[in-house]
Structure formats: structure tokens, C-alpha cells
Coordinates of C-alpha atoms and ligand atoms in Angstrom, one line a residue:
M1 CA -20.5 52.7 1.3
Q2 CA -17.6 53.3 3.7
H3 CA -17.1 51.4 6.9
S4 CA -15.9 53.3 9.9
G5 CA -16.0 51.7 13.3
R6 CA -19.5 50.5 14.0
I7 CA -21.3 53.1 11.9
W8 CA -22.1 52.8 8.2
Y9 CA -21.9 56.0 6.3
N10 CA -23.9 55.9 3.1
I11 CA -22.5 58.7 0.9
P12 CA -24.6 58.9 -2.3
I13 CA -22.5 59.2 -5.4
M14 CA -23.8 59.9 -8.8
K15 CA -22.1 59.3 -12.1
W16 CA -23.6 60.6 -15.3
T17 CA -23.2 57.3 -17.1
K18 CA -25.5 55.7 -14.5
S19 CA -28.0 58.6 -14.2
L20 CA -30.4 58.0 -17.1
I21 CA -29.9 61.6 -18.1
Q22 CA -30.9 62.2 -21.7
T23 CA -30.6 65.7 -23.1
L24 CA -32.2 66.5 -26.4
R25 CA -30.9 68.8 -29.1
E26 CA -34.4 69.5 -30.7
N27 CA -37.3 71.3 -29.1
P28 CA -40.4 69.2 -28.6
G29 CA -43.0 70.0 -31.3
D30 CA -45.7 71.0 -28.9
A31 CA -43.7 73.3 -26.7
E32 CA -44.6 77.0 -27.1
I33 CA -42.7 78.5 -24.2
D34 CA -39.0 78.4 -23.2
S35 CA -39.5 76.6 -19.9
H36 CA -41.5 73.8 -21.5
K37 CA -38.8 73.4 -24.2
L38 CA -36.0 73.3 -21.5
L39 CA -37.9 71.0 -19.2
I40 CA -37.9 68.3 -22.0
R41 CA -34.6 69.1 -23.6
A42 CA -32.7 69.1 -20.3
G43 CA -34.3 65.7 -19.5
L44 CA -36.3 66.7 -16.4
A45 CA -39.6 65.3 -17.6
R46 CA -41.1 63.3 -20.5
K47 CA -44.5 63.6 -21.9
V48 CA -46.5 60.4 -21.5
A49 CA -49.7 61.8 -23.1
G50 CA -51.3 65.2 -23.5
G51 CA -51.1 67.0 -20.1
L52 CA -49.5 64.0 -18.5
Y53 CA -45.8 63.8 -17.6
A54 CA -43.3 61.5 -16.0
Y55 CA -40.7 63.2 -13.9
L56 CA -37.3 61.8 -14.7
P57 CA -34.5 61.5 -12.1
L58 CA -33.3 65.1 -12.6
G59 CA -36.8 66.6 -12.5
M60 CA -37.7 64.5 -9.6
R61 CA -34.8 65.8 -7.6
S62 CA -35.9 69.4 -8.1
L63 CA -39.5 68.6 -7.5
R64 CA -38.5 67.0 -4.2
K65 CA -36.5 70.0 -3.2
I66 CA -39.4 72.3 -3.8
Q67 CA -41.7 70.0 -1.9
Q68 CA -39.3 70.0 1.0
I69 CA -39.2 73.8 1.1
V70 CA -43.0 73.9 1.0
R71 CA -43.1 71.3 3.8
E72 CA -40.6 73.1 6.0
E73 CA -42.4 76.4 5.7
M74 CA -45.8 74.9 6.4
D75 CA -44.4 73.1 9.4
R76 CA -42.7 76.3 10.6
A77 CA -46.1 78.1 10.2
G78 CA -47.5 75.5 12.5
A79 CA -49.6 73.6 10.0
L80 CA -50.0 69.8 10.4
E81 CA -49.2 67.5 7.5
I82 CA -51.6 64.7 6.5
V83 CA -52.4 62.9 3.3
S84 CA -55.9 62.2 2.0
P85 CA -57.0 59.9 -0.8
I86 CA -56.9 61.1 -4.4
L87 CA -60.0 59.0 -5.0
Q88 CA -62.8 61.0 -3.4
P89 CA -66.4 59.8 -2.9
A90 CA -69.1 61.7 -4.8
E91 CA -71.2 62.0 -1.6
L92 CA -68.7 64.5 -0.1
W93 CA -69.0 66.6 -3.3
R94 CA -72.7 66.4 -3.3
T95 CA -72.8 67.8 0.3
T96 CA -71.6 71.2 -1.1
G97 CA -73.3 70.8 -4.5
R98 CA -70.0 70.9 -6.3
W99 CA -70.5 67.4 -7.8
D100 CA -72.7 69.2 -10.3
T101 CA -71.2 72.7 -10.4
M102 CA -67.5 71.7 -10.9
G103 CA -68.5 70.7 -14.4
P104 CA -66.4 68.7 -16.9
N105 CA -63.1 69.8 -15.2
M106 CA -63.6 67.0 -12.7
F107 CA -62.6 63.4 -13.6
K108 CA -65.4 61.2 -12.5
L109 CA -65.5 57.4 -12.3
R110 CA -67.3 54.4 -10.7
D111 CA -66.0 51.5 -8.7
R112 CA -67.2 47.9 -9.5
G113 CA -70.1 48.5 -7.1
E114 CA -71.2 51.5 -9.2
H115 CA -70.3 53.9 -6.5
E116 CA -69.3 57.3 -7.9
F117 CA -65.9 58.9 -7.2
A118 CA -63.8 61.8 -8.4
L119 CA -60.1 62.1 -8.8
G120 CA -59.6 65.1 -6.5
P121 CA -59.1 68.4 -8.3
T122 CA -58.8 70.0 -4.8
A123 CA -59.9 68.8 -1.3
E124 CA -62.1 71.3 0.5
E125 CA -64.8 68.7 1.0
V126 CA -62.5 66.0 2.2
F127 CA -60.7 68.3 4.7
T128 CA -63.9 69.9 6.0
D129 CA -65.4 66.4 6.6
L130 CA -62.2 65.3 8.4
A131 CA -62.1 68.5 10.5
K132 CA -65.7 67.8 11.5
S133 CA -64.8 64.4 12.7
L134 CA -61.6 65.4 14.4
I135 CA -62.6 68.7 16.0
S136 CA -65.2 69.2 18.7
S137 CA -63.9 71.9 21.0
Y138 CA -62.7 75.4 20.7
R139 CA -59.6 74.2 22.6
Q140 CA -58.4 72.4 19.5
L141 CA -58.6 75.6 17.4
P142 CA -57.1 77.3 15.5
V143 CA -55.6 74.5 13.4
T144 CA -54.3 74.3 9.8
I145 CA -53.9 71.0 8.1
Y146 CA -52.1 70.4 4.8
Q147 CA -51.1 67.8 2.3
I148 CA -48.8 67.6 -0.7
Q149 CA -50.8 65.4 -3.1
W150 CA -51.4 64.9 -6.8
K151 CA -54.5 66.6 -8.2
F152 CA -56.4 66.0 -11.3
R153 CA -58.2 68.4 -13.6
D154 CA -59.6 67.7 -17.0
E155 CA -58.4 71.1 -18.3
T156 CA -60.0 72.4 -21.5
R157 CA -56.6 73.1 -22.9
P158 CA -53.7 71.4 -21.1
R159 CA -50.5 73.1 -22.3
F160 CA -47.2 74.6 -21.6
G161 CA -45.9 71.3 -20.0
L162 CA -46.2 71.2 -16.3
M163 CA -47.8 74.7 -16.2
R164 CA -51.3 73.4 -17.1
S165 CA -51.4 69.7 -16.9
K166 CA -54.2 67.2 -16.2
E167 CA -52.3 65.7 -13.2
F168 CA -50.2 68.0 -11.0
L169 CA -48.7 68.2 -7.6
M170 CA -50.4 70.7 -5.3
K171 CA -49.8 71.6 -1.7
D172 CA -53.2 72.4 -0.3
A173 CA -53.8 73.6 3.3
Y174 CA -57.1 74.4 5.1
S175 CA -57.4 76.5 8.2
F176 CA -60.1 76.2 10.9
D177 CA -60.8 79.0 13.3
V178 CA -63.3 80.0 15.9
D179 CA -64.0 83.5 14.6
A180 CA -63.3 86.0 11.8
D181 CA -60.3 87.5 13.7
G182 CA -58.7 84.1 14.0
A183 CA -59.4 83.3 10.4
D184 CA -57.7 86.6 9.5
K185 CA -54.6 85.6 11.5
S186 CA -54.5 82.2 9.8
Y187 CA -54.8 83.8 6.4
W188 CA -51.8 86.2 6.9
N189 CA -49.8 83.4 8.6
M190 CA -50.1 81.4 5.3
Y191 CA -49.6 84.5 3.2
H192 CA -46.2 85.1 4.9
A193 CA -45.3 81.4 4.6
Y194 CA -45.9 81.7 0.9
E195 CA -43.6 84.7 0.6
R196 CA -40.9 82.6 2.3
I197 CA -41.5 79.5 0.1
Y198 CA -41.1 81.4 -3.2
E199 CA -38.1 83.3 -1.9
R200 CA -36.4 80.1 -0.9
C201 CA -37.2 78.6 -4.4
G202 CA -35.3 81.6 -5.8
L203 CA -38.5 82.9 -7.3
K204 CA -39.8 86.5 -7.5
A205 CA -43.5 86.0 -6.8
V206 CA -45.8 88.9 -6.3
P207 CA -49.0 88.7 -4.3
V208 CA -51.9 90.2 -6.3
Q209 CA -55.5 90.7 -5.2
A210 CA -58.0 88.4 -6.9
D211 CA -61.7 88.0 -7.0
G212 CA -63.1 85.7 -4.4
G213 CA -66.0 84.5 -6.5
D214 CA -69.0 83.3 -4.6
M215 CA -66.9 82.4 -1.6
G216 CA -67.1 83.8 1.9
D217 CA -66.0 87.4 2.4
S218 CA -63.9 87.0 -0.7
M219 CA -60.4 88.0 0.5
T220 CA -57.9 86.3 -1.7
H221 CA -54.4 86.8 -3.1
E222 CA -52.8 85.0 -6.0
F223 CA -49.0 84.7 -6.1
H224 CA -47.7 85.4 -9.5
V225 CA -44.4 84.9 -11.2
L226 CA -44.1 87.7 -13.7
A227 CA -43.2 86.3 -17.2
D228 CA -44.3 87.2 -20.7
A229 CA -45.4 83.6 -21.1
G230 CA -47.9 83.9 -18.2
E231 CA -51.5 83.1 -18.9
D232 CA -52.9 85.8 -16.6
G233 CA -53.0 89.6 -16.9
I234 CA -52.2 91.6 -13.8
A235 CA -52.7 95.3 -13.3
F236 CA -49.9 97.1 -11.4
C237 CA -49.8 100.5 -10.0
E238 CA -46.2 101.9 -9.6
G239 CA -47.7 104.8 -7.6
C240 CA -49.0 102.8 -4.6
G241 CA -48.1 99.2 -5.2
Y242 CA -51.7 98.1 -5.9
A243 CA -51.6 94.8 -7.8
A244 CA -54.7 92.9 -8.9
N245 CA -55.6 90.4 -11.6
L246 CA -57.5 91.7 -14.5
E247 CA -60.8 90.3 -13.3
K248 CA -60.5 92.2 -10.0
A249 CA -58.5 95.4 -10.9
E250 CA -60.5 98.4 -10.1
R251 CA -60.1 101.7 -12.0
R252 CA -61.0 105.3 -11.4
V253 CA -62.8 107.2 -14.2
A254 CA -62.8 111.0 -14.5
P255 CA -66.3 112.5 -15.0
R256 CA -67.0 113.2 -18.7
A257 CA -67.5 116.7 -20.1
D258 CA -68.9 115.7 -23.5
A259 CA -70.3 118.5 -25.7
D260 CA -74.1 118.5 -26.3
C261 CA -75.1 116.8 -29.5
P262 CA -78.1 117.3 -31.8
A263 CA -81.0 114.7 -31.8
Y264 CA -79.9 111.2 -32.8
E265 CA -80.5 109.9 -36.3
E266 CA -80.3 106.5 -38.0
V267 CA -77.3 105.5 -40.1
H268 CA -77.5 102.6 -42.6
T269 CA -74.5 100.2 -41.8
P270 CA -75.2 97.2 -44.1
G271 CA -73.2 94.1 -43.3
A272 CA -71.2 95.7 -40.5
K273 CA -71.6 93.5 -37.5
T274 CA -68.7 94.1 -35.1
I275 CA -67.6 97.4 -33.7
D276 CA -64.4 97.2 -35.8
Q277 CA -66.5 96.8 -39.0
V278 CA -68.8 99.6 -38.1
A279 CA -65.9 101.8 -37.1
A280 CA -64.1 101.1 -40.4
F281 CA -67.4 101.7 -42.3
M282 CA -67.9 105.1 -40.6
G283 CA -64.2 106.0 -40.4
L284 CA -64.3 106.6 -36.6
P285 CA -62.3 105.1 -33.7
G286 CA -63.8 102.3 -31.6
S287 CA -64.1 104.7 -28.6
A288 CA -66.8 106.7 -30.5
F289 CA -69.1 103.7 -30.2
V290 CA -71.0 102.0 -27.4
K291 CA -70.7 98.2 -27.4
S292 CA -74.0 96.7 -26.3
L293 CA -74.4 93.1 -25.4
I294 CA -77.4 91.1 -24.1
Y295 CA -76.4 88.8 -21.2
S296 CA -78.4 86.3 -19.4
A297 CA -78.0 86.7 -15.6
D298 CA -79.4 83.6 -13.9
G299 CA -81.6 83.3 -16.9
K300 CA -82.8 86.9 -17.0
P301 CA -81.8 89.1 -19.9
V302 CA -79.9 92.3 -19.2
M303 CA -78.2 94.7 -21.6
V304 CA -74.6 95.6 -20.8
C305 CA -73.0 98.7 -22.4
V306 CA -69.3 99.6 -22.5
E307 CA -67.2 101.9 -24.6
G308 CA -66.5 100.4 -28.1
D309 CA -62.9 99.7 -27.4
R310 CA -63.4 97.9 -24.1
D311 CA -64.3 94.4 -23.1
V312 CA -67.0 93.4 -20.5
N313 CA -65.5 91.8 -17.4
D314 CA -67.9 88.9 -16.6
V315 CA -66.6 88.6 -13.0
K316 CA -67.3 92.3 -12.2
L317 CA -70.7 92.0 -14.0
K318 CA -71.6 89.0 -12.0
R319 CA -70.7 90.6 -8.8
F320 CA -72.5 93.9 -9.7
L321 CA -75.7 92.0 -10.6
G322 CA -75.4 89.7 -7.6
A323 CA -75.9 86.8 -10.0
K324 CA -74.8 83.3 -9.7
K325 CA -74.1 82.9 -13.4
V326 CA -73.8 85.3 -16.3
E327 CA -73.3 84.4 -19.9
L328 CA -74.0 85.9 -23.3
A329 CA -77.6 85.3 -24.2
D330 CA -78.6 83.1 -27.1
F331 CA -79.7 84.8 -30.3
E332 CA -83.4 84.3 -29.7
T333 CA -83.2 86.1 -26.4
V334 CA -81.1 88.9 -28.0
L335 CA -83.8 89.3 -30.7
R336 CA -86.6 89.3 -28.2
A337 CA -85.0 91.7 -25.8
S338 CA -83.6 94.2 -28.3
G339 CA -85.5 93.7 -31.5
A340 CA -82.4 93.0 -33.6
N341 CA -79.5 90.5 -34.0
A342 CA -76.3 90.8 -32.0
G343 CA -74.5 93.3 -34.3
S344 CA -77.2 96.0 -34.0
V345 CA -78.2 96.0 -30.4
G346 CA -78.2 99.4 -28.5
P347 CA -79.5 101.1 -25.4
V348 CA -82.0 103.4 -27.2
K349 CA -85.6 102.0 -26.9
P350 CA -84.9 98.2 -27.0
A351 CA -87.9 96.1 -28.0
D352 CA -88.4 95.0 -24.4
A353 CA -89.1 98.4 -22.7
S354 CA -88.6 96.9 -19.3
L355 CA -85.1 95.5 -20.1
R356 CA -82.5 96.5 -17.5
I357 CA -79.6 98.3 -19.0
V358 CA -76.3 98.4 -17.0
C359 CA -73.4 100.6 -18.2
D360 CA -69.7 100.9 -17.6
I361 CA -69.0 104.0 -15.5
A362 CA -67.0 105.6 -18.3
L363 CA -70.2 106.1 -20.2
K364 CA -71.8 108.2 -17.5
G365 CA -72.5 111.6 -19.2
A366 CA -71.5 110.2 -22.6
K367 CA -72.9 112.2 -25.5
G368 CA -72.6 112.1 -29.3
R369 CA -72.0 108.3 -29.3
I370 CA -72.9 105.8 -32.0
V371 CA -75.0 102.8 -30.8
G372 CA -76.8 99.9 -32.4
A373 CA -80.3 100.9 -33.5
N374 CA -82.1 97.7 -32.4
K375 CA -82.8 97.3 -36.1
D376 CA -80.7 95.0 -38.2
D377 CA -78.0 96.8 -40.3
Y378 CA -78.7 100.2 -38.7
H379 CA -76.9 102.3 -36.1
L380 CA -77.8 105.6 -34.4
K381 CA -75.5 108.5 -34.2
N382 CA -75.5 111.5 -31.8
V383 CA -76.8 109.5 -28.9
D384 CA -76.8 111.2 -25.5
L385 CA -77.0 108.3 -23.0
A386 CA -78.8 110.4 -20.3
R387 CA -81.2 112.1 -22.7
D388 CA -82.0 109.2 -25.0
C389 CA -81.8 106.0 -22.9
N390 CA -83.6 104.7 -19.8
I391 CA -80.7 103.8 -17.5
A392 CA -80.9 104.1 -13.7
D393 CA -78.1 106.1 -12.1
A394 CA -77.3 103.2 -9.9
D395 CA -76.7 101.0 -13.0
F396 CA -73.4 102.7 -13.9
A397 CA -70.5 100.8 -12.5
D398 CA -67.0 99.6 -13.3
L399 CA -67.8 96.7 -15.6
V400 CA -64.8 96.3 -17.9
I401 CA -61.5 94.5 -18.0
A402 CA -58.7 96.8 -16.9
K403 CA -56.2 97.8 -19.5
E404 CA -52.8 99.6 -19.8
G405 CA -53.0 103.2 -18.7
D406 CA -56.3 102.8 -16.7
I407 CA -56.2 105.0 -13.6
C408 CA -55.6 103.3 -10.2
A409 CA -58.7 103.5 -8.0
K410 CA -56.5 103.9 -5.0
C411 CA -53.9 106.6 -5.9
G412 CA -54.9 108.0 -9.3
K413 CA -51.7 107.0 -11.1
P414 CA -51.9 105.1 -14.4
M415 CA -51.6 101.3 -14.1
A416 CA -49.4 99.0 -16.2
I417 CA -50.5 95.5 -17.3
K418 CA -48.1 92.6 -17.0
R419 CA -48.3 88.9 -17.6
G420 CA -48.1 86.4 -14.7
I421 CA -48.0 82.7 -13.9
E422 CA -50.2 81.8 -10.8
V423 CA -48.0 79.7 -8.6
G424 CA -50.2 79.8 -5.5
Q425 CA -53.3 81.3 -3.9
V426 CA -54.5 82.0 -0.4
F427 CA -58.2 82.3 0.2
K428 CA -60.6 83.2 3.0
L429 CA -63.5 80.7 2.7
G430 CA -65.7 81.9 5.5
T431 CA -68.3 79.2 6.3
K432 CA -69.1 78.1 2.8
Y433 CA -67.8 74.5 3.4
S434 CA -68.1 74.3 7.1
A435 CA -71.8 75.3 7.0
A436 CA -72.5 72.7 4.3
F437 CA -70.9 70.0 6.4
N438 CA -72.2 71.4 9.7
A439 CA -68.6 71.4 10.9
V440 CA -69.0 72.9 14.3
Y441 CA -67.0 73.3 17.5
K442 CA -68.3 73.8 21.0
N443 CA -67.4 77.1 22.7
D444 CA -66.7 77.4 26.4
K445 CA -70.4 77.5 27.1
L446 CA -70.8 74.3 25.2
E447 CA -72.7 76.1 22.4
D448 CA -72.2 74.9 18.8
H449 CA -70.5 77.3 16.3
V450 CA -69.6 76.8 12.7
M451 CA -65.8 76.9 12.1
I452 CA -64.4 79.7 9.9
M453 CA -62.2 78.4 7.1
G454 CA -59.4 79.4 4.8
C455 CA -57.7 77.4 2.0
Y456 CA -54.3 77.8 0.6
G457 CA -52.8 76.2 -2.5
V458 CA -49.3 76.0 -4.0
G459 CA -48.8 74.6 -7.5
V460 CA -45.7 72.6 -6.6
S461 CA -45.1 71.2 -10.1
R462 CA -46.1 74.5 -11.8
T463 CA -43.6 76.2 -9.5
L464 CA -40.9 73.9 -10.8
Q465 CA -41.5 75.1 -14.3
A466 CA -42.0 78.7 -13.2
V467 CA -38.5 78.7 -11.8
I468 CA -37.2 77.7 -15.2
E469 CA -39.4 80.3 -17.0
Q470 CA -38.0 83.0 -14.7
S471 CA -34.4 81.8 -14.7
H472 CA -32.9 80.7 -18.1
D473 CA -30.8 82.0 -20.9
K474 CA -30.1 81.1 -24.5
D475 CA -28.0 78.1 -23.4
G476 CA -30.4 76.6 -20.9
I477 CA -31.6 76.7 -17.3
V478 CA -29.9 78.8 -14.6
W479 CA -31.1 77.0 -11.5
P480 CA -31.1 78.7 -8.1
A481 CA -28.9 76.5 -5.9
S482 CA -31.8 75.7 -3.6
V483 CA -33.9 73.8 -6.1
A484 CA -31.2 72.7 -8.7
P485 CA -31.3 68.9 -9.4
Y486 CA -27.6 68.9 -8.3
Q487 CA -25.8 72.0 -7.1
V488 CA -22.5 71.0 -8.7
V489 CA -21.4 69.2 -11.8
V490 CA -17.8 67.9 -11.8
E491 CA -16.7 67.5 -15.4
N492 CA -14.1 64.7 -15.6
L493 CA -12.5 65.4 -18.9
D494 CA -10.3 62.3 -18.9
P495 CA -12.3 59.5 -17.4
D496 CA -9.8 57.0 -18.7
K497 CA -6.9 58.5 -16.7
E498 CA -6.8 57.1 -13.2
E499 CA -5.1 60.2 -11.5
V500 CA -7.8 62.5 -13.0
T501 CA -10.7 60.3 -12.1
K502 CA -9.3 60.0 -8.5
I503 CA -9.3 63.8 -8.1
A504 CA -12.8 64.0 -9.5
D505 CA -14.1 61.3 -7.3
D506 CA -12.4 62.6 -4.2
L507 CA -14.0 66.0 -4.8
E508 CA -17.3 64.3 -5.2
S509 CA -17.0 62.6 -1.8
A510 CA -15.8 65.8 -0.2
L511 CA -18.8 67.7 -1.6
E512 CA -21.3 65.1 -0.6
A513 CA -19.8 64.9 2.9
A514 CA -20.2 68.7 3.1
G515 CA -23.9 68.3 2.2
I516 CA -23.5 69.6 -1.3
D517 CA -25.1 67.4 -3.9
V518 CA -23.0 66.7 -7.0
I519 CA -22.9 64.7 -10.1
V520 CA -19.7 63.6 -11.9
D521 CA -19.9 63.7 -15.7
D522 CA -17.8 60.6 -16.4
R523 CA -18.8 60.3 -20.0
A524 CA -16.1 59.7 -22.7
E525 CA -17.5 62.7 -24.6
R526 CA -15.8 65.8 -26.1
P527 CA -15.5 68.7 -23.6
G528 CA -17.8 70.8 -25.8
V529 CA -20.6 68.3 -25.6
K530 CA -20.2 68.0 -21.8
F531 CA -20.2 71.7 -21.3
K532 CA -23.2 72.2 -23.5
D533 CA -25.2 69.7 -21.5
A534 CA -24.0 71.2 -18.2
D535 CA -25.3 74.6 -19.4
L536 CA -28.5 73.2 -20.7
I537 CA -29.4 71.5 -17.4
G538 CA -28.0 74.5 -15.6
F539 CA -26.1 73.1 -12.5
P540 CA -25.3 76.2 -10.4
V541 CA -21.5 75.4 -10.2
R542 CA -19.3 73.7 -12.8
V543 CA -16.0 72.2 -11.9
V544 CA -13.7 71.0 -14.7
V545 CA -11.1 68.3 -13.8
G546 CA -8.8 67.3 -16.7
A547 CA -5.2 66.3 -17.2
K548 CA -4.4 69.5 -19.1
G549 CA -5.9 71.8 -16.4
L550 CA -4.2 69.9 -13.6
A551 CA -0.8 70.3 -15.3
N552 CA -1.5 74.0 -15.6
G553 CA -2.3 74.5 -11.9
G554 CA -5.6 72.8 -10.9
V555 CA -9.3 72.5 -11.5
E556 CA -11.5 75.2 -13.1
I557 CA -14.5 76.4 -11.2
K558 CA -17.3 78.7 -12.3
R559 CA -20.9 79.5 -11.7
R560 CA -23.5 78.7 -14.4
C561 CA -24.3 82.4 -14.7
D562 CA -20.6 83.5 -14.9
D563 CA -18.8 84.0 -18.2
K564 CA -15.3 82.5 -18.8
S565 CA -13.6 85.6 -17.4
K566 CA -14.8 84.8 -13.9
M567 CA -13.4 81.2 -14.0
Q568 CA -11.2 80.4 -11.1
I569 CA -8.3 77.9 -11.2
V570 CA -7.6 76.3 -7.9
A571 CA -5.6 73.4 -6.5
P572 CA -7.8 70.3 -6.1
D573 CA -7.6 70.5 -2.3
A574 CA -8.8 74.1 -2.3
A575 CA -11.8 73.3 -4.5
L576 CA -14.3 72.5 -1.8
E577 CA -13.9 75.8 -0.1
A578 CA -14.0 77.7 -3.4
I579 CA -17.3 75.9 -4.3
K580 CA -18.8 76.6 -0.9
A581 CA -18.0 80.2 -1.3
L582 CA -19.6 80.3 -4.8
L583 CA -22.8 78.6 -3.6
G584 CA -23.0 81.4 -1.1
D585 CA -25.1 81.4 2.0
P586 CA -25.9 77.8 3.1
A587 CA -29.3 79.1 4.2
V588 CA -30.4 79.3 0.6
R589 CA -29.6 75.6 0.1
T590 CA -32.0 72.9 1.1
Ligands
ATP1 P1 -55.6 78.4 -13.0 O1 -56.4 79.7 -12.8 O2 -54.2 78.6 -13.4 O3 -56.4 77.4 -13.7 P2 -56.6 77.8 -10.4 O4 -56.8 79.2 -9.8 O5 -57.8 77.1 -10.9 O6 -55.5 77.8 -11.5 P3 -56.2 76.7 -7.7 O7 -57.5 76.0 -7.5 O8 -56.0 78.0 -7.1 O9 -55.9 76.9 -9.3 O10 -55.0 75.7 -7.4 C1 -53.9 76.1 -6.6 C2 -52.6 76.1 -7.5 O11 -52.5 74.9 -8.2 C3 -52.6 77.2 -8.5 O12 -52.2 78.4 -8.0 C4 -51.7 76.7 -9.6 O13 -50.3 77.1 -9.2 C5 -51.8 75.2 -9.5 N1 -52.6 74.6 -10.6 C6 -53.9 74.8 -10.8 N2 -54.3 74.1 -11.9 C7 -53.1 73.5 -12.4 C8 -52.8 72.7 -13.6 N3 -53.8 72.3 -14.4 N4 -51.6 72.3 -13.8 C9 -50.6 72.7 -12.9 N5 -50.8 73.4 -11.8 C10 -52.0 73.9 -11.6
MG2 MG1 -56.1 79.9 -8.1

């Protein structure tokens, strides 16, 4: 601390030897993707148990910077920050029925009085209940409330470090409006705030249309960071810019002009259960077959037929059938409905003559196909779906998961499939929650109306790792300046030499005073070790201060992403300006 007149200036200084930074040479055994390996090796976080991490000082600094960007953009968008308890009473969840429908993803517990609680996996119920108690008049609307709070989900497969953990930091916001137009404005207001958030984090995140599930009018976008390590598939059309996740992506199918085929006949296919096995047995491609599956839609059996080389899209199926739940039927249902076991099911004369058969649109007009014979170990060839099956015209629809080369429903160009990491989502909820809570406002005639809601999530901790996934090289992380743990590392190569240390420390103070955060590597280590660590952690700017360099003209400055040829040598008193220039536009810094 320096004393100047009556004011105390507290300039934070950070020396590596006091920083608890520990880098690791070895990749952690459970890390499958680069960002997870780097997160641990660079000493940003440590695993406490499966899906549970401690954020170490370096990781905490980046997390705080991301949080701050999120907070500033929420505030700029007019949202109000609050914080609600992680521990949420069961009765709120029972109001919407989600206490039962959330399933095992929710951590549930009891207090000593046997009252039931959940560790919040999200907070629609809590916020709707709060809005109900805080809002009574249209004059208070529209309003958007948000928090940045830890969330808990008992994920089936926690993995990839912070990407899918059991405890994670989420920004969740909820908007309340008087009508659909207002809700639309709130939605796009948040959508644009999200674009700014990811841009300021140095991330390329693309908005993609997603399926709204059972909620409201189902308008929703997910923001994805494109990366091969992403868990989600996204269909992109270069022609018109359409982007949708695979559950949602709609495709156009050209009408078929299949040649007429003779009457169908039975083929014995002993032991061949899957399409691949039957295809290999008959020496034909998967597309010559019709894949037929018996589903249970809200408990009612239905046969679903798609081309042999395609997969049924459960989300599209559920939406098409207007069902609450669809799942593959158990084997008894399959046997009862079709007359055969799963490998031999087909749309020609199933045992249950009243069984509804729904087909993917690509099968409309299909002739000469091979289908299960509804008799174990037999298939039928030369099937003409219109001639030989009892399928209503209205039961042909887009029911498959989109794949590479499918035709864009909007513009007719082929679509590409890429992988993405979902870092956020904006969602129009309609009145699903507000109706359940009877969250109403009074209009100017003092009549009650249910509020229209939206909800908006940013995976703050997942975003941290997504930045690493999108921005690294073989040596380590390449942080964008806005979210780097420190923007500058000053490498003091001769910490035992007073004149060198003074120059390093003076530069540190000058940088801090200029609002640039800096760490001085004051370890008595070989330069090679120090440079390797600097590259691994990925500070945006590296400054080298050493006796040899000073004798040769000054300090060496380079950006993390520059190679040695771009290194500048400047006099110590010119270093601050040179660093500022390298860090670029101050607007990108926090
Ligand atoms: P996912 O499909 O990846 O499981 P989600 O769609 O269920 O995520 P949301 O309910 O939309 O997640 O939550 C908002 C954001 O929180 C997500 O966009 C994601 O960035 C983040 N998130 C969700 N689950 C996790 C998790 N287990 N670990 C880390 N971040 C998560
Ligand atoms: Mg989501």
C-alpha cells in the first residue's frame, strides 16, 4: 500500500511465488478433451470428486471476469439482479408438477423436520413465485430479473470437466410481460444481450433454433460454440444461414419416383436382427430397407417407419403425435402389436390391424423396399408402401434426425452438420409457470391477467471452459484479454538481482495503475520452465525482464499468439505503452 496525502491507494500486486499456482506436466487421466486437460494442467481448477471442482485462484479470476461481463450486459439490458436460495422447497416444484417430472437429475433432500427440498437445478418456480408476490399491476411490467447462482444437477454422465458437472455456475434470468408482443421484445432484448456477452468473452457463439419441448409457444434459441468436442449436433445451411440443433432441424424431401415392383414375397433371414445384419445378409445397402420400430406414445403403441439408414428423432415424433412422452415399447408390446420380436417388425399387416403406422416423409411413394415380415427371422421384399400397407396420408411427416447433406427446408441447399457446445439458451415460456402459480397482474381496468414469461440461461462455468476449447494451441491456452486470469505476465529472469527486480516491480505497479492486471513470475527457475508455464496458462502478453536483455537494449514483449519473430525489444520506460498497444482496444478488457 502506498500513502499519498490523506488517500490510501491499494494497488494489488501478485508475485508467482505467493500465488498458489501449480501447473502440471501430465494430463489428468479422466480428461478426454483439450480444454479439460488444460483447465487442470494450467492450474485453473482441481477435481474434488466426479463432476465437482474447486476453482483455484487463476480459474476464479477468469470466472469472475466472465461473471462481470454477464452482469454488465444484463444490467445494460435493464434486468434486475437478485439472488435466490440454492435450497428450494419441494412445494414450489409440486406447484408445477416438476417435483415428479424432473426425475433423478434433481438432488433432493430433507431438513431435520422432514421437509423436502431440492438443490436448485434451475429456478423458474422460485422466480415465478417471487414475481407473483412482488408484482400486482401492469405498471410494474415489463420486468426481467436475474441471478448468477450455483446450480446442481445429478447428470447421468458428468464429464469434460466444467462442461458437464454436477455443480455449475449459471446466470438465469426470467422476464414477465403483459402480452405476447411484450414477451417477444423481452426475448430479443436478451438474445442481443447474449450476443454481446459471448463477443466480449472473445467467443464465437452461434444462435441455433432448438425445440421448445412442451413449453409455451416454443420459440427458443441455443447459443453454441462450435468445436469438435461439442456434445450437440447442429445443422447449418450455408445457403440461407438456417441453423438448428439436430432435434429441431427440418429438412425438405423431394418426391420419390420409384419404379413399380412385383408383389412382395417372404425372404428367410435367420439370425439377422438389425438392419446392418439383414443388409449384409442380403448384400444390399441400408437405404433399401425400412426400419420399423414400435414406440409407446403416452402408453399407446404406434409403429414408426423410417429409411433403413436413418434414425428416428424422438422429439419430432413426440411433437407430431402430440404426445407427452414417447419411448421404445417393451418386448411384450412389440410382440402383441406386430406379431414378431423387434428385429422382424414391419408395416405390412401387423398382428394388431388397428395399429397406427407413422412414416418418415422420405418413404412417401417408396416401392421395392425390404421390411420386417412381422414373423421372426423373416423379411418381405418388393414392398410398395402405398399398395401393401395401411398408412394414412397424414401420417407421413419429417420424423428423422437430420444428417449431413439433407436439404434445407427453407432454401433447398444441402446442410452441413457440425458439433457445438451449448453455452446458453433463451426461451419463450408463455404462461406455463405463471398459470401454475396464478401469477397475475391487474390491467388498467383492474382485471387480472396471467403474466407472459421467458427464461434465459448462461452456463457461466461452461463458458469458461468453452473459451479454452475454442482458443488454445499445442502449448496451452490462448486467452482473450477480456477473460484472461491476468492480462500480462512479467517474467523476472533474475529475481536475485536487485536492479532487474526493481524494473520488473516498477512495471508491475505501472500496469496495475493503468488498470491492466499483471502477475510477476519471480521464481528462481530456468527461463525455459517459466516460458513453458506462461504459454500453458496463456497470459495474453508476456514481458521478459532480465539482466542480459537489459544490457542488450531493454525488455522483450510479445503476445501469447505471436511467434518469436514478432518480439519487440523496448526500453523499460516504454514498456507500458507498448503493452497497452498490444492489448488493443481497452473496450475488450474488463
Ligand atoms: P445440456 O443440454 O447441455 O444438458 P440444458 O439445455 O439442460 O444443457 P439449460 O437448462 O438450458 O441446460 O441451462 C442453461 C445453461 O447452463 C446451458 O446452456 C449450459 O450452458 C449450462 N449447463 C447446463 N447443464 C450444465 C452442467 N451440467 N454443467 C455445466 N453447465 C451446464
Ligand atoms: Mg439448454
